[in-house]
């Protein structure tokens, strides 16, 4: 088990290393960062000073090494660097210090704030949105999948399959625009929902208030695609399980149809569904980008799209690395969870 975890973590680190290298070189040549920091008013002397401060006067390979050192949880920094960049961690040494630290994702060109602070401020909105979408997709998807399998060959089965195919085929950003327009604009008088809004909004009198109703439309929109996948997986897995000998034995013992389905068939049919759910949750964190932008939902996706518009590369790079880390962690947890649910998949 320890060897399995070590291998997973090792490959996860390689994936993150690849993401950092690709993202670093991807944003080379998209404008001078020193000019983006200073705007159009900086003189040449000031620009050269900023370029030196950001390490832009060094060769590309040194810039990459410096960025890897910054974002790594284990790094080498001078005492001046630690104070200037406000790097948090445990360091040993005198002038040059080695230590375990919070990854330094640098500062936003626009707000001058640490990128990690911006991401952690936006993270709760994205996590709440992704969890709500996954909860909606899981409950409705498993229910429809079981119903479709039990009513195999009927109009309920055909309708569930047809609807799931539509959900898989339709692009999320298009569905988002349609749902926002219909339920947040045309039917606003009946639904009480709005086209845009965040989890918390400021009222001129009452201050910061929780607005759960703003979560409904983006969560449903984000959950449509995983819902469609879960319906298909649950239906297929249930049909396979319902044809097994032990199910016929359970019926022969006089168990009710409900007990057979709930206690015997469903638990054995959920293995591929659990894998899909954990995998889709990681994807929802990334897929929320456009949904957050459409519904003006304050989350990592919204600030990333805004940063792209403003060429705020540290925020974009930090966001991509942040999301990739979530992918790696959730995939490792999914493998552990899958082994816990199905003993046959455990690694001893």
XYZ file of C-alpha atoms in Angstrom:
348
model
C 0.000 0.000 0.000
C 2.816 2.413 0.882
C 4.597 1.583 -2.391
C 1.350 2.261 -4.266
C 0.929 5.664 -2.558
C 4.586 6.547 -3.128
C 4.290 5.758 -6.851
C 1.087 7.785 -7.142
C 2.635 10.782 -5.391
C 5.814 10.496 -7.479
C 3.875 10.447 -10.764
C 1.708 13.280 -9.463
C 4.812 15.398 -8.858
C 6.014 14.639 -12.408
C 2.635 15.761 -13.773
C 2.794 19.032 -11.813
C 6.377 19.584 -12.974
C 5.237 19.144 -16.573
C 2.353 21.580 -16.016
C 4.700 24.219 -14.591
C 7.145 23.915 -17.516
C 4.394 24.009 -20.166
C 2.576 26.950 -18.582
C 5.827 28.878 -18.068
C 6.854 28.662 -21.716
C 3.280 29.089 -22.944
C 3.155 32.645 -21.625
C 6.548 33.688 -22.940
C 6.233 36.389 -25.581
C 2.748 37.591 -24.548
C 3.962 41.028 -23.576
C 6.685 42.408 -21.349
C 5.822 41.648 -17.689
C 7.703 44.758 -16.558
C 5.519 46.897 -18.809
C 2.405 45.088 -17.548
C 3.430 45.832 -13.957
C 4.174 49.532 -14.558
C 1.596 50.274 -17.246
C 2.390 52.724 -20.027
C 3.830 55.412 -17.758
C 7.095 53.754 -16.695
C 10.357 55.157 -18.051
C 13.111 52.937 -19.414
C 15.205 53.093 -16.217
C 12.263 52.017 -14.064
C 11.378 49.244 -16.506
C 14.940 47.897 -16.399
C 14.835 47.979 -12.595
C 11.577 46.001 -12.528
C 12.928 43.534 -15.094
C 15.945 42.927 -12.843
C 13.705 42.612 -9.764
C 11.524 40.008 -11.541
C 14.565 38.166 -12.901
C 13.605 38.935 -16.517
C 17.172 39.995 -17.367
C 18.339 36.393 -16.949
C 18.274 33.564 -19.536
C 15.002 31.656 -19.900
C 16.338 28.519 -18.229
C 17.327 30.537 -15.150
C 13.902 32.192 -15.088
C 12.309 28.734 -15.192
C 14.583 27.502 -12.377
C 13.639 30.547 -10.293
C 9.918 29.939 -10.896
C 10.250 26.246 -9.999
C 12.063 27.255 -6.818
C 9.262 29.702 -5.978
C 6.348 27.319 -6.517
C 8.037 24.285 -4.960
C 7.117 23.414 -1.337
C 10.845 22.906 -0.734
C 13.031 25.806 -1.821
C 16.262 27.749 -1.449
C 15.914 31.479 -0.745
C 18.024 34.311 0.543
C 16.994 36.066 3.738
C 16.184 39.177 1.699
C 13.952 37.149 -0.635
C 12.020 35.686 2.281
C 11.347 39.151 3.716
C 10.619 40.858 0.390
C 8.328 38.149 -0.973
C 6.873 37.400 2.490
C 7.450 33.675 2.014
C 6.017 31.605 4.849
C 7.722 28.432 6.001
C 10.403 26.838 8.142
C 13.944 27.681 7.002
C 17.439 26.718 8.098
C 20.694 28.465 7.277
C 22.224 31.929 7.473
C 22.292 34.082 4.346
C 21.057 31.338 1.999
C 18.251 29.357 3.611
C 16.738 25.973 2.743
C 13.304 25.110 4.001
C 9.778 23.769 3.698
C 7.444 26.569 2.696
C 4.102 27.603 1.329
C 4.512 27.723 -2.483
C 5.116 31.294 -3.607
C 2.963 31.960 -6.699
C 4.255 35.532 -6.974
C 2.115 38.683 -7.122
C -0.645 39.887 -9.381
C 0.426 42.502 -11.925
C -2.893 44.324 -11.508
C -3.612 44.277 -7.762
C -0.020 43.711 -6.518
C -1.468 41.177 -4.043
C -0.002 37.659 -3.570
C -1.601 35.288 -6.082
C -2.105 32.596 -3.436
C -4.221 35.024 -1.385
C -6.417 35.763 -4.410
C -6.850 32.039 -5.115
C -7.732 31.156 -1.527
C -10.292 33.962 -1.444
C -11.942 32.598 -4.591
C -11.539 28.890 -3.710
C -14.625 28.574 -1.435
C -16.911 29.818 -4.219
C -15.537 27.284 -6.714
C -15.587 24.386 -4.230
C -19.182 25.139 -3.153
C -20.242 25.357 -6.806
C -18.465 22.110 -7.757
C -19.790 20.216 -4.712
C -23.349 21.426 -5.339
C -23.152 20.478 -9.014
C -21.724 17.047 -8.152
C -24.362 16.452 -5.450
C -27.138 17.349 -7.906
C -25.604 15.182 -10.642
C -25.055 12.206 -8.302
C -28.506 12.140 -6.693
C -30.454 12.719 -9.911
C -28.075 10.671 -12.096
C -28.027 7.549 -9.889
C -31.805 7.738 -9.389
C -32.496 8.022 -13.123
C -29.923 5.315 -13.925
C -31.493 2.843 -11.490
C -35.003 3.694 -12.708
C -33.915 3.266 -16.327
C -32.366 -0.161 -15.589
C -35.339 -1.395 -13.577
C -37.760 -0.168 -16.262
C -35.536 -1.452 -19.068
C -37.206 -1.288 -22.478
C -40.011 1.070 -21.390
C -40.575 4.709 -22.324
C -38.863 5.746 -19.042
C -35.707 3.941 -20.106
C -35.765 5.468 -23.594
C -36.422 8.975 -22.214
C -33.567 8.726 -19.693
C -31.100 7.543 -22.339
C -32.190 10.221 -24.830
C -31.912 12.974 -22.212
C -28.458 11.797 -21.109
C -27.205 11.826 -24.700
C -28.418 15.423 -25.069
C -26.659 16.346 -21.812
C -23.375 14.864 -23.005
C -23.584 16.470 -26.450
C -24.498 20.051 -25.512
C -21.537 22.361 -24.672
C -21.660 23.669 -21.084
C -21.152 27.315 -22.045
C -24.102 27.143 -24.481
C -26.342 25.442 -21.897
C -25.286 28.087 -19.373
C -26.327 30.960 -21.617
C -29.679 29.302 -22.401
C -30.452 28.467 -18.757
C -29.429 31.944 -17.560
C -31.622 33.616 -20.174
C -34.699 31.411 -19.677
C -34.760 30.966 -15.882
C -32.867 34.093 -14.826
C -34.459 36.557 -17.252
C -37.618 35.370 -19.026
C -39.022 33.437 -16.046
C -37.429 35.571 -13.315
C -40.851 36.619 -12.012
C -41.746 32.976 -11.321
C -38.364 31.489 -10.355
C -37.013 34.404 -8.320
C -33.584 33.631 -9.765
C -31.161 36.021 -11.450
C -28.849 35.680 -14.444
C -25.776 36.593 -12.392
C -24.755 36.568 -8.743
C -22.302 35.135 -6.222
C -22.516 33.136 -3.015
C -22.134 36.306 -0.949
C -23.419 39.730 -1.932
C -23.274 43.076 -0.191
C -26.488 44.792 0.838
C -26.300 48.576 1.400
C -27.994 48.193 4.813
C -27.436 44.624 6.009
C -23.898 44.209 4.641
C -22.514 40.848 3.470
C -25.300 38.303 3.014
C -25.424 34.659 1.958
C -27.382 34.205 -1.296
C -27.898 30.477 -1.846
C -30.454 31.077 -4.598
C -27.634 32.385 -6.798
C -26.112 28.895 -6.595
C -29.061 27.131 -8.277
C -28.568 28.006 -11.958
C -24.740 27.662 -12.154
C -24.812 24.405 -10.134
C -27.494 22.857 -12.344
C -25.668 24.004 -15.489
C -22.319 22.641 -14.296
C -23.914 19.378 -13.178
C -25.680 18.510 -16.447
C -22.734 16.796 -18.158
C -21.654 14.625 -15.190
C -25.344 13.830 -14.572
C -25.658 12.481 -18.106
C -22.517 10.335 -17.679
C -23.692 9.016 -14.297
C -27.102 8.062 -15.747
C -25.463 6.014 -18.502
C -22.908 4.372 -16.178
C -25.479 3.525 -13.504
C -27.908 2.101 -16.067
C -25.234 -0.017 -17.763
C -23.772 -1.267 -14.474
C -27.209 -2.036 -12.993
C -28.265 -4.010 -16.058
C -25.076 -6.065 -15.792
C -25.539 -6.697 -12.055
C -29.255 -7.538 -12.379
C -28.349 -10.391 -14.742
C -26.029 -12.072 -12.200
C -26.833 -15.397 -10.531
C -26.793 -14.031 -6.973
C -29.590 -11.582 -7.881
C -31.744 -14.465 -9.083
C -30.864 -16.315 -5.878
C -31.982 -13.308 -3.823
C -35.340 -13.300 -5.625
C -35.622 -17.059 -5.099
C -35.173 -16.563 -1.343
C -38.270 -14.385 -1.333
C -36.661 -10.968 -0.959
C -38.716 -8.042 -2.201
C -37.729 -6.251 -5.395
C -36.858 -3.128 -3.415
C -34.524 -5.050 -1.056
C -32.818 -6.823 -3.950
C -32.176 -3.551 -5.801
C -31.180 -1.405 -2.812
C -29.231 -3.926 -0.716
C -27.697 -6.230 -3.331
C -27.704 -4.754 -6.830
C -27.015 -1.060 -6.236
C -23.924 -1.376 -3.963
C -22.264 -3.695 -6.491
C -23.179 -1.415 -9.386
C -21.716 1.740 -7.844
C -17.991 1.008 -8.342
C -17.676 2.593 -11.814
C -20.044 5.354 -10.727
C -17.839 6.275 -7.744
C -14.817 6.425 -10.042
C -16.733 8.712 -12.406
C -17.916 10.938 -9.555
C -14.431 11.489 -8.127
C -12.970 12.057 -11.586
C -15.737 14.456 -12.555
C -15.364 16.462 -9.356
C -11.803 17.286 -10.355
C -13.004 18.205 -13.845
C -15.756 20.396 -12.434
C -13.173 22.548 -10.680
C -11.615 23.233 -14.074
C -14.899 23.222 -16.020
C -16.336 25.853 -13.698
C -14.233 28.532 -15.434
C -16.748 29.410 -18.158
C -19.789 28.765 -15.951
C -18.451 31.180 -13.338
C -17.814 33.759 -16.028
C -21.304 33.409 -17.549
C -23.080 33.672 -14.196
C -20.570 36.172 -12.744
C -19.924 33.727 -9.912
C -16.927 34.736 -7.817
C -14.541 31.798 -7.959
C -11.177 30.708 -9.309
C -12.570 30.446 -12.846
C -13.901 34.007 -12.803
C -10.666 35.578 -11.559
C -8.659 33.478 -14.050
C -10.706 34.643 -17.034
C -10.475 38.235 -15.768
C -6.699 37.810 -15.388
C -6.437 36.518 -18.972
C -8.268 39.591 -20.223
C -5.834 41.818 -18.309
C -2.744 39.732 -19.216
C -2.174 39.132 -15.494
C 0.017 36.068 -16.075
C 1.014 35.261 -12.448
C -2.675 34.827 -11.568
C -3.322 32.646 -14.624
C -0.220 30.510 -14.052
C -0.999 30.160 -10.358
C -4.597 29.206 -11.106
C -3.563 26.512 -13.605
C -1.051 25.048 -11.149
C -3.600 25.232 -8.322
C -6.199 23.369 -10.405
C -3.666 20.768 -11.575
C -2.758 20.066 -7.950
C -6.432 19.439 -7.206
C -6.580 16.986 -10.108
C -3.608 15.025 -8.793
C -4.813 14.939 -5.166
C -8.385 13.955 -6.069
C -7.200 11.210 -8.437
C -5.041 9.719 -5.657
C -7.981 9.880 -3.242
C -10.219 8.295 -5.894
C -7.871 5.303 -6.202
C -7.838 4.881 -2.415
C -11.636 5.219 -2.214
C -12.145 2.741 -5.048
C -10.013 0.171 -3.216
C -11.972 0.770 -0.024
C -15.331 0.239 -1.753
C -14.215 -2.746 -3.834
C -11.784 -5.051 -1.936
C -10.828 -6.702 -5.238
C -9.193 -3.451 -6.356
C -7.088 -3.015 -3.235
C -3.308 -2.977 -3.441
C -1.781 -4.926 -0.585
